[in-house]
């Protein structure tokens, strides 16, 4: 990995250079997605089962994971592992409880009540990638905030393996997290099933969770009919470190990020040439001991960088412009520096808070804004599973005292029907007074 | 407008029938939008000025509204009107103050800090439609929540008229609301200017505000590089009324909604045949006195309906399935009925809280989820102009006590680099202990 020297005036160019625009080459995927969604919308479960056969290569009789399959899953997963999932669940739940919003109402002027009613979304679908691998952390991070929000029904959907079964760890995680149903459908057909339902399954109101290009494009396609979470780009870490940071940790954390996939990016920003050189060396050494060699080669060589900045002020500026998904703050007194961070999905403070601690354990959500979108968006949270309604009450006297001004405003925008709706109420009141 | 009798089993069909899917016929618009955005991205202000000339038919020297133009605008707008805008601004600001979120941190376990840092988005662009008409309420409803959120720079952009000037009422509203700059660019070129900036204008991080098809598609196109608010569909009102509702008010409020545009929809849900008939009659009479005849004809005839339900339980159920943008609750004891409403953008309680009160005056935002999206989304608010970062701190002891479990979890997902990042920290600690 190259070491690049950076001064303040270089920041703009670096950030622009790193911006990855979504490829426009989704035509074929989009065409197929549209076909799948339309057919499932019109033909229902029959079509879903046919797509599972055609695309996943297995024949199913029913889309639903049965109680017996849940039992079997718990029996096949070691108790120690279930307990780890349960403990992670408790941490995630405890953190997300803080995000729960309450309705509020005010009555600051006589005859006027204003407020905001906060209610959970009724039905939510969670997409979980599957097949051979299991992603229990994805299950926990999506289902738990929905559960905390008070969502009535949470449905997990995930592709089955060749044995026609959902990975047992996914089932155990979904059950521990409190999902109400598990469906055996992956891909665009999974998203279509969630969004429009079938004879045997009622459509959801919102879909969250990661997936491949078909899943991502299908989510985009159904958006509007249902809500979706943000469509995530490749994962990233940025480590802002001063001369006292321990190079072995920095290298390990860069590699942990880089192993996700070939497009993952791992960036070190430091004011220390010495640290940069040590990290470069440690990366090479540590990489040899890891399993995902070919992915690491790609992501470390093509997507990653070490930036040596002229001073830490420039470092903070660069970090805020990059707006990384994950930020490790390996600096002296990280709590004191926290408020200098404006844009980041999750911020890890100090040398004993490595990024994987957040992926699995600490409690905050691991679904985070990528590709600089932390400048305007937030981690997945309880707020993504609730919605607000404004509430307005004026009594007769309150409306009467301002009705003239509202009519004036409405007429100024050329909407005399709006003015009339107010005027009629005032008129009637005058009638009342005159009788 | 027809009167239709509705029982519980009809609800599904009604709601499905009303769902308006976004037309796919945007190909030409999209092609033009892409061309405009790409050219502005590469050529900057020169291209913007050329598009203003080509598409708006006026030659500008500068994109910015000058201080002198602001002064002129204030001189040309009657003081009475400025005062009305100021009073509306105070109401809107006061309501939105309640939405401001604070950062929070917890330290519930020794050695562990968790939290959520809430920060304003740095730069926000507000699109305001323009030309002949002025939409001061749009300006107030978009700029004020951004201002309350603490956004550093708020830029309004709006097309100029033939006189090369921005409508004075728009300038006055933007200034009262606290906008920092006003640009004279409408259409897709306005959105491109906000999203990517020029030599003389720094790009924003998020764009909100309504516009025509070019504006809407351009917002969709730049989404990802910047944030956007929801793209709104046609405006709607649903009035849930019992036998005691006053038919003159109901009719006036249906018409106030219907006058917005030909696709606007106005729906009455009631358990009273008598009210339905009276409203039908009042609609016909009141319509004759209004200006926007041709629009009203279309929206009342083609988009609107009176549903007579078998009882009010079915009424509430229907309303929740429709998830209307605006809901008027013209029932006995509306406060007691409020919690029965699950899905609605804004809820207006009782006969002296007509919908136009919310459009201009009361304080809650008038930018609301349309087309049933209130099932999963919320009014525009301060929360749309802030974003969150998770914060995680573990000390050495805290990490050590759970490090083994995190490694187990990571290995279960096949990510040994994640496990190594944890393991190295535990190892070093053991080294320290053994030295």
PDB file of N, CA and C in Angstrom, chain A residues 248-328:
ATOM      1  N   UNK A 248       0.715  -2.312  14.941  1.00  0.00           N
ATOM      2  CA  UNK A 248       0.157  -3.663  14.791  1.00  0.00           C
ATOM      3  C   UNK A 248      -1.383  -3.631  14.812  1.00  0.00           C
ATOM      4  N   UNK A 249      -1.938  -2.787  15.673  1.00  0.00           N
ATOM      5  CA  UNK A 249      -3.395  -2.662  15.753  1.00  0.00           C
ATOM      6  C   UNK A 249      -3.937  -2.012  14.484  1.00  0.00           C
ATOM      7  N   UNK A 250      -3.249  -0.936  14.073  1.00  0.00           N
ATOM      8  CA  UNK A 250      -3.711  -0.221  12.882  1.00  0.00           C
ATOM      9  C   UNK A 250      -3.755  -1.176  11.687  1.00  0.00           C
ATOM     10  N   UNK A 251      -2.686  -1.928  11.507  1.00  0.00           N
ATOM     11  CA  UNK A 251      -2.618  -2.856  10.364  1.00  0.00           C
ATOM     12  C   UNK A 251      -3.716  -3.913  10.468  1.00  0.00           C
ATOM     13  N   UNK A 252      -3.902  -4.465  11.663  1.00  0.00           N
ATOM     14  CA  UNK A 252      -4.921  -5.508  11.848  1.00  0.00           C
ATOM     15  C   UNK A 252      -6.315  -4.972  11.513  1.00  0.00           C
ATOM     16  N   UNK A 253      -6.578  -3.736  11.900  1.00  0.00           N
ATOM     17  CA  UNK A 253      -7.915  -3.164  11.681  1.00  0.00           C
ATOM     18  C   UNK A 253      -8.120  -2.809  10.208  1.00  0.00           C
ATOM     19  N   UNK A 254      -7.065  -2.369   9.538  1.00  0.00           N
ATOM     20  CA  UNK A 254      -7.172  -2.109   8.098  1.00  0.00           C
ATOM     21  C   UNK A 254      -7.486  -3.421   7.371  1.00  0.00           C
ATOM     22  N   UNK A 255      -6.794  -4.505   7.781  1.00  0.00           N
ATOM     23  CA  UNK A 255      -7.017  -5.802   7.123  1.00  0.00           C
ATOM     24  C   UNK A 255      -8.417  -6.350   7.427  1.00  0.00           C
ATOM     25  N   UNK A 256      -8.878  -6.147   8.665  1.00  0.00           N
ATOM     26  CA  UNK A 256     -10.221  -6.623   9.027  1.00  0.00           C
ATOM     27  C   UNK A 256     -11.261  -5.999   8.102  1.00  0.00           C
ATOM     28  N   UNK A 257     -11.062  -4.733   7.775  1.00  0.00           N
ATOM     29  CA  UNK A 257     -12.007  -4.091   6.873  1.00  0.00           C
ATOM     30  C   UNK A 257     -11.837  -4.600   5.450  1.00  0.00           C
ATOM     31  N   UNK A 258     -10.571  -4.710   5.034  1.00  0.00           N
ATOM     32  CA  UNK A 258     -10.274  -5.064   3.641  1.00  0.00           C
ATOM     33  C   UNK A 258     -10.754  -6.465   3.289  1.00  0.00           C
ATOM     34  N   UNK A 259     -10.881  -7.348   4.289  1.00  0.00           N
ATOM     35  CA  UNK A 259     -11.253  -8.726   3.965  1.00  0.00           C
ATOM     36  C   UNK A 259     -12.729  -8.864   3.557  1.00  0.00           C
ATOM     37  N   UNK A 260     -13.543  -7.814   3.764  1.00  0.00           N
ATOM     38  CA  UNK A 260     -14.976  -7.915   3.441  1.00  0.00           C
ATOM     39  C   UNK A 260     -15.206  -8.291   1.985  1.00  0.00           C
ATOM     40  N   UNK A 261     -14.667  -7.485   1.086  1.00  0.00           N
ATOM     41  CA  UNK A 261     -14.756  -7.837  -0.332  1.00  0.00           C
ATOM     42  C   UNK A 261     -13.758  -7.008  -1.122  1.00  0.00           C
ATOM     43  N   UNK A 262     -13.668  -7.291  -2.405  1.00  0.00           N
ATOM     44  CA  UNK A 262     -12.602  -6.681  -3.204  1.00  0.00           C
ATOM     45  C   UNK A 262     -12.742  -5.175  -3.341  1.00  0.00           C
ATOM     46  N   UNK A 263     -13.943  -4.662  -3.130  1.00  0.00           N
ATOM     47  CA  UNK A 263     -14.153  -3.217  -3.234  1.00  0.00           C
ATOM     48  C   UNK A 263     -14.060  -2.510  -1.888  1.00  0.00           C
ATOM     49  N   UNK A 264     -13.891  -3.278  -0.805  1.00  0.00           N
ATOM     50  CA  UNK A 264     -13.786  -2.661   0.513  1.00  0.00           C
ATOM     51  C   UNK A 264     -12.559  -1.755   0.561  1.00  0.00           C
ATOM     52  N   UNK A 265     -12.645  -0.668   1.335  1.00  0.00           N
ATOM     53  CA  UNK A 265     -11.472   0.199   1.389  1.00  0.00           C
ATOM     54  C   UNK A 265     -11.049   0.483   2.821  1.00  0.00           C
ATOM     55  N   UNK A 266      -9.725   0.573   3.006  1.00  0.00           N
ATOM     56  CA  UNK A 266      -9.134   0.764   4.329  1.00  0.00           C
ATOM     57  C   UNK A 266      -8.135   1.907   4.218  1.00  0.00           C
ATOM     58  N   UNK A 267      -8.371   2.967   4.983  1.00  0.00           N
ATOM     59  CA  UNK A 267      -7.550   4.167   4.846  1.00  0.00           C
ATOM     60  C   UNK A 267      -6.958   4.564   6.185  1.00  0.00           C
ATOM     61  N   UNK A 268      -5.656   4.825   6.171  1.00  0.00           N
ATOM     62  CA  UNK A 268      -5.013   5.380   7.354  1.00  0.00           C
ATOM     63  C   UNK A 268      -4.685   6.839   7.085  1.00  0.00           C
ATOM     64  N   UNK A 269      -5.081   7.706   8.014  1.00  0.00           N
ATOM     65  CA  UNK A 269      -4.695   9.121   7.961  1.00  0.00           C
ATOM     66  C   UNK A 269      -3.866   9.396   9.206  1.00  0.00           C
ATOM     67  N   UNK A 270      -2.639   9.855   9.019  1.00  0.00           N
ATOM     68  CA  UNK A 270      -1.776  10.101  10.179  1.00  0.00           C
ATOM     69  C   UNK A 270      -0.834  11.269   9.895  1.00  0.00           C
ATOM     70  N   UNK A 271      -0.367  11.897  10.972  1.00  0.00           N
ATOM     71  CA  UNK A 271       0.643  12.950  10.795  1.00  0.00           C
ATOM     72  C   UNK A 271       2.049  12.395  11.024  1.00  0.00           C
ATOM     73  N   UNK A 272       2.148  11.075  11.204  1.00  0.00           N
ATOM     74  CA  UNK A 272       3.439  10.476  11.533  1.00  0.00           C
ATOM     75  C   UNK A 272       3.970   9.600  10.396  1.00  0.00           C
ATOM     76  N   UNK A 273       5.087  10.051   9.793  1.00  0.00           N
ATOM     77  CA  UNK A 273       5.723   9.244   8.754  1.00  0.00           C
ATOM     78  C   UNK A 273       6.178   7.898   9.306  1.00  0.00           C
ATOM     79  N   UNK A 274       6.630   7.937  10.550  1.00  0.00           N
ATOM     80  CA  UNK A 274       7.129   6.704  11.159  1.00  0.00           C
ATOM     81  C   UNK A 274       6.012   5.674  11.285  1.00  0.00           C
ATOM     82  N   UNK A 275       4.853   6.117  11.785  1.00  0.00           N
ATOM     83  CA  UNK A 275       3.726   5.195  11.910  1.00  0.00           C
ATOM     84  C   UNK A 275       3.343   4.637  10.532  1.00  0.00           C
ATOM     85  N   UNK A 276       3.312   5.527   9.536  1.00  0.00           N
ATOM     86  CA  UNK A 276       2.932   5.108   8.185  1.00  0.00           C
ATOM     87  C   UNK A 276       3.842   3.968   7.704  1.00  0.00           C
ATOM     88  N   UNK A 277       5.135   4.129   7.907  1.00  0.00           N
ATOM     89  CA  UNK A 277       6.084   3.112   7.452  1.00  0.00           C
ATOM     90  C   UNK A 277       5.920   1.809   8.232  1.00  0.00           C
ATOM     91  N   UNK A 278       5.719   1.937   9.537  1.00  0.00           N
ATOM     92  CA  UNK A 278       5.520   0.733  10.370  1.00  0.00           C
ATOM     93  C   UNK A 278       4.254  -0.016   9.974  1.00  0.00           C
ATOM     94  N   UNK A 279       3.203   0.733   9.697  1.00  0.00           N
ATOM     95  CA  UNK A 279       1.943   0.093   9.319  1.00  0.00           C
ATOM     96  C   UNK A 279       2.107  -0.621   7.977  1.00  0.00           C
ATOM     97  N   UNK A 280       2.791   0.027   7.074  1.00  0.00           N
ATOM     98  CA  UNK A 280       3.034  -0.570   5.761  1.00  0.00           C
ATOM     99  C   UNK A 280       3.712  -1.933   5.918  1.00  0.00           C
ATOM    100  N   UNK A 281       4.682  -1.982   6.802  1.00  0.00           N
ATOM    101  CA  UNK A 281       5.428  -3.226   7.055  1.00  0.00           C
ATOM    102  C   UNK A 281       4.529  -4.272   7.730  1.00  0.00           C
ATOM    103  N   UNK A 282       3.808  -3.818   8.754  1.00  0.00           N
ATOM    104  CA  UNK A 282       2.945  -4.749   9.510  1.00  0.00           C
ATOM    105  C   UNK A 282       1.856  -5.337   8.619  1.00  0.00           C
ATOM    106  N   UNK A 283       1.335  -4.532   7.720  1.00  0.00           N
ATOM    107  CA  UNK A 283       0.292  -5.005   6.799  1.00  0.00           C
ATOM    108  C   UNK A 283       0.782  -6.217   6.023  1.00  0.00           C
ATOM    109  N   UNK A 284       1.969  -6.085   5.497  1.00  0.00           N
ATOM    110  CA  UNK A 284       2.551  -7.153   4.675  1.00  0.00           C
ATOM    111  C   UNK A 284       2.704  -8.439   5.498  1.00  0.00           C
ATOM    112  N   UNK A 285       3.234  -8.269   6.704  1.00  0.00           N
ATOM    113  CA  UNK A 285       3.457  -9.436   7.575  1.00  0.00           C
ATOM    114  C   UNK A 285       2.139 -10.102   7.986  1.00  0.00           C
ATOM    115  N   UNK A 286       1.201  -9.275   8.435  1.00  0.00           N
ATOM    116  CA  UNK A 286      -0.054  -9.845   8.967  1.00  0.00           C
ATOM    117  C   UNK A 286      -0.908 -10.485   7.871  1.00  0.00           C
ATOM    118  N   UNK A 287      -0.842  -9.900   6.705  1.00  0.00           N
ATOM    119  CA  UNK A 287      -1.679 -10.364   5.609  1.00  0.00           C
ATOM    120  C   UNK A 287      -1.424 -11.831   5.303  1.00  0.00           C
ATOM    121  N   UNK A 288      -0.164 -12.234   5.420  1.00  0.00           N
ATOM    122  CA  UNK A 288       0.213 -13.615   5.093  1.00  0.00           C
ATOM    123  C   UNK A 288      -0.518 -14.644   5.944  1.00  0.00           C
ATOM    124  N   UNK A 289      -0.863 -14.252   7.172  1.00  0.00           N
ATOM    125  CA  UNK A 289      -1.501 -15.203   8.066  1.00  0.00           C
ATOM    126  C   UNK A 289      -3.017 -15.320   7.897  1.00  0.00           C
ATOM    127  N   UNK A 290      -3.594 -14.564   6.994  1.00  0.00           N
ATOM    128  CA  UNK A 290      -5.057 -14.540   6.901  1.00  0.00           C
ATOM    129  C   UNK A 290      -5.595 -15.406   5.760  1.00  0.00           C
ATOM    130  N   UNK A 291      -6.855 -15.790   5.894  1.00  0.00           N
ATOM    131  CA  UNK A 291      -7.458 -16.717   4.916  1.00  0.00           C
ATOM    132  C   UNK A 291      -7.834 -16.085   3.585  1.00  0.00           C
ATOM    133  N   UNK A 292      -8.398 -14.893   3.634  1.00  0.00           N
ATOM    134  CA  UNK A 292      -9.024 -14.356   2.422  1.00  0.00           C
ATOM    135  C   UNK A 292      -8.015 -13.586   1.572  1.00  0.00           C
ATOM    136  N   UNK A 293      -6.948 -14.300   1.183  1.00  0.00           N
ATOM    137  CA  UNK A 293      -5.808 -13.709   0.478  1.00  0.00           C
ATOM    138  C   UNK A 293      -6.199 -12.926  -0.775  1.00  0.00           C
ATOM    139  N   UNK A 294      -7.011 -13.545  -1.625  1.00  0.00           N
ATOM    140  CA  UNK A 294      -7.222 -12.919  -2.929  1.00  0.00           C
ATOM    141  C   UNK A 294      -8.048 -11.638  -2.787  1.00  0.00           C
ATOM    142  N   UNK A 295      -9.015 -11.668  -1.869  1.00  0.00           N
ATOM    143  CA  UNK A 295      -9.791 -10.450  -1.598  1.00  0.00           C
ATOM    144  C   UNK A 295      -8.881  -9.357  -1.045  1.00  0.00           C
ATOM    145  N   UNK A 296      -8.039  -9.744  -0.070  1.00  0.00           N
ATOM    146  CA  UNK A 296      -7.154  -8.767   0.569  1.00  0.00           C
ATOM    147  C   UNK A 296      -6.212  -8.116  -0.444  1.00  0.00           C
ATOM    148  N   UNK A 297      -5.682  -8.934  -1.333  1.00  0.00           N
ATOM    149  CA  UNK A 297      -4.776  -8.394  -2.360  1.00  0.00           C
ATOM    150  C   UNK A 297      -5.463  -7.267  -3.119  1.00  0.00           C
ATOM    151  N   UNK A 298      -6.668  -7.554  -3.555  1.00  0.00           N
ATOM    152  CA  UNK A 298      -7.404  -6.561  -4.329  1.00  0.00           C
ATOM    153  C   UNK A 298      -7.714  -5.310  -3.537  1.00  0.00           C
ATOM    154  N   UNK A 299      -8.322  -5.497  -2.378  1.00  0.00           N
ATOM    155  CA  UNK A 299      -8.829  -4.325  -1.661  1.00  0.00           C
ATOM    156  C   UNK A 299      -7.673  -3.495  -1.094  1.00  0.00           C
ATOM    157  N   UNK A 300      -6.631  -4.151  -0.624  1.00  0.00           N
ATOM    158  CA  UNK A 300      -5.499  -3.383  -0.085  1.00  0.00           C
ATOM    159  C   UNK A 300      -4.767  -2.651  -1.213  1.00  0.00           C
ATOM    160  N   UNK A 301      -4.566  -3.326  -2.330  1.00  0.00           N
ATOM    161  CA  UNK A 301      -3.809  -2.685  -3.411  1.00  0.00           C
ATOM    162  C   UNK A 301      -4.617  -1.633  -4.158  1.00  0.00           C
ATOM    163  N   UNK A 302      -5.881  -1.922  -4.432  1.00  0.00           N
ATOM    164  CA  UNK A 302      -6.630  -1.032  -5.328  1.00  0.00           C
ATOM    165  C   UNK A 302      -7.528  -0.020  -4.639  1.00  0.00           C
ATOM    166  N   UNK A 303      -7.971  -0.341  -3.424  1.00  0.00           N
ATOM    167  CA  UNK A 303      -8.991   0.521  -2.798  1.00  0.00           C
ATOM    168  C   UNK A 303      -8.468   1.292  -1.593  1.00  0.00           C
ATOM    169  N   UNK A 304      -7.252   0.995  -1.163  1.00  0.00           N
ATOM    170  CA  UNK A 304      -6.827   1.502   0.139  1.00  0.00           C
ATOM    171  C   UNK A 304      -5.643   2.457   0.010  1.00  0.00           C
ATOM    172  N   UNK A 305      -5.330   3.180   1.081  1.00  0.00           N
ATOM    173  CA  UNK A 305      -4.237   4.159   1.022  1.00  0.00           C
ATOM    174  C   UNK A 305      -3.800   4.576   2.421  1.00  0.00           C
ATOM    175  N   UNK A 306      -2.554   5.014   2.507  1.00  0.00           N
ATOM    176  CA  UNK A 306      -2.057   5.654   3.727  1.00  0.00           C
ATOM    177  C   UNK A 306      -1.769   7.112   3.378  1.00  0.00           C
ATOM    178  N   UNK A 307      -2.464   8.025   4.054  1.00  0.00           N
ATOM    179  CA  UNK A 307      -2.250   9.449   3.810  1.00  0.00           C
ATOM    180  C   UNK A 307      -1.493  10.055   4.989  1.00  0.00           C
ATOM    181  N   UNK A 308      -0.328  10.621   4.711  1.00  0.00           N
ATOM    182  CA  UNK A 308       0.400  11.331   5.765  1.00  0.00           C
ATOM    183  C   UNK A 308       0.120  12.828   5.612  1.00  0.00           C
ATOM    184  N   UNK A 309      -0.548  13.385   6.607  1.00  0.00           N
ATOM    185  CA  UNK A 309      -0.981  14.783   6.534  1.00  0.00           C
ATOM    186  C   UNK A 309       0.034  15.691   7.222  1.00  0.00           C
ATOM    187  N   UNK A 310       0.038  16.956   6.808  1.00  0.00           N
ATOM    188  CA  UNK A 310       1.019  17.904   7.355  1.00  0.00           C
ATOM    189  C   UNK A 310       0.810  18.139   8.849  1.00  0.00           C
ATOM    190  N   UNK A 311      -0.434  18.085   9.303  1.00  0.00           N
ATOM    191  CA  UNK A 311      -0.703  18.131  10.745  1.00  0.00           C
ATOM    192  C   UNK A 311      -2.097  17.555  11.002  1.00  0.00           C
ATOM    193  N   UNK A 312      -2.430  17.375  12.269  1.00  0.00           N
ATOM    194  CA  UNK A 312      -3.688  16.689  12.577  1.00  0.00           C
ATOM    195  C   UNK A 312      -4.921  17.532  12.210  1.00  0.00           C
ATOM    196  N   UNK A 313      -4.782  18.845  12.159  1.00  0.00           N
ATOM    197  CA  UNK A 313      -5.909  19.663  11.690  1.00  0.00           C
ATOM    198  C   UNK A 313      -6.304  19.262  10.270  1.00  0.00           C
ATOM    199  N   UNK A 314      -5.310  19.111   9.438  1.00  0.00           N
ATOM    200  CA  UNK A 314      -5.580  18.653   8.072  1.00  0.00           C
ATOM    201  C   UNK A 314      -6.166  17.237   8.104  1.00  0.00           C
ATOM    202  N   UNK A 315      -5.686  16.435   9.043  1.00  0.00           N
ATOM    203  CA  UNK A 315      -6.215  15.076   9.199  1.00  0.00           C
ATOM    204  C   UNK A 315      -7.711  15.083   9.496  1.00  0.00           C
ATOM    205  N   UNK A 316      -8.113  15.896  10.465  1.00  0.00           N
ATOM    206  CA  UNK A 316      -9.549  15.964  10.802  1.00  0.00           C
ATOM    207  C   UNK A 316     -10.369  16.481   9.621  1.00  0.00           C
ATOM    208  N   UNK A 317      -9.795  17.462   8.923  1.00  0.00           N
ATOM    209  CA  UNK A 317     -10.491  18.017   7.769  1.00  0.00           C
ATOM    210  C   UNK A 317     -10.700  16.940   6.699  1.00  0.00           C
ATOM    211  N   UNK A 318      -9.648  16.177   6.446  1.00  0.00           N
ATOM    212  CA  UNK A 318      -9.727  15.109   5.439  1.00  0.00           C
ATOM    213  C   UNK A 318     -10.777  14.071   5.844  1.00  0.00           C
ATOM    214  N   UNK A 319     -10.750  13.679   7.115  1.00  0.00           N
ATOM    215  CA  UNK A 319     -11.717  12.687   7.602  1.00  0.00           C
ATOM    216  C   UNK A 319     -13.144  13.191   7.410  1.00  0.00           C
ATOM    217  N   UNK A 320     -13.386  14.450   7.757  1.00  0.00           N
ATOM    218  CA  UNK A 320     -14.744  14.996   7.612  1.00  0.00           C
ATOM    219  C   UNK A 320     -15.181  15.068   6.152  1.00  0.00           C
ATOM    220  N   UNK A 321     -14.233  15.293   5.262  1.00  0.00           N
ATOM    221  CA  UNK A 321     -14.594  15.307   3.843  1.00  0.00           C
ATOM    222  C   UNK A 321     -14.805  13.888   3.312  1.00  0.00           C
ATOM    223  N   UNK A 322     -14.038  12.933   3.818  1.00  0.00           N
ATOM    224  CA  UNK A 322     -14.241  11.531   3.398  1.00  0.00           C
ATOM    225  C   UNK A 322     -15.555  10.988   3.950  1.00  0.00           C
ATOM    226  N   UNK A 323     -15.940  11.444   5.142  1.00  0.00           N
ATOM    227  CA  UNK A 323     -17.175  10.992   5.795  1.00  0.00           C
ATOM    228  C   UNK A 323     -17.255   9.464   5.787  1.00  0.00           C
ATOM    229  N   UNK A 324     -16.285   8.808   6.449  1.00  0.00           N
ATOM    230  CA  UNK A 324     -16.196   7.344   6.338  1.00  0.00           C
ATOM    231  C   UNK A 324     -17.324   6.614   7.058  1.00  0.00           C
ATOM    232  N   UNK A 325     -17.577   5.393   6.601  1.00  0.00           N
ATOM    233  CA  UNK A 325     -18.565   4.533   7.265  1.00  0.00           C
ATOM    234  C   UNK A 325     -18.112   4.240   8.707  1.00  0.00           C
ATOM    235  N   UNK A 326     -16.882   3.733   8.846  1.00  0.00           N
ATOM    236  CA  UNK A 326     -16.299   3.486  10.169  1.00  0.00           C
ATOM    237  C   UNK A 326     -15.091   4.393  10.353  1.00  0.00           C
ATOM    238  N   UNK A 327     -15.004   5.019  11.522  1.00  0.00           N
ATOM    239  CA  UNK A 327     -13.820   5.832  11.830  1.00  0.00           C
ATOM    240  C   UNK A 327     -13.225   5.371  13.149  1.00  0.00           C
ATOM    241  N   UNK A 328     -11.937   5.010  13.133  1.00  0.00           N
ATOM    242  CA  UNK A 328     -11.231   4.753  14.399  1.00  0.00           C
ATOM    243  C   UNK A 328     -10.401   5.987  14.732  1.00  0.00           C
TER     244      UNK A 328
END
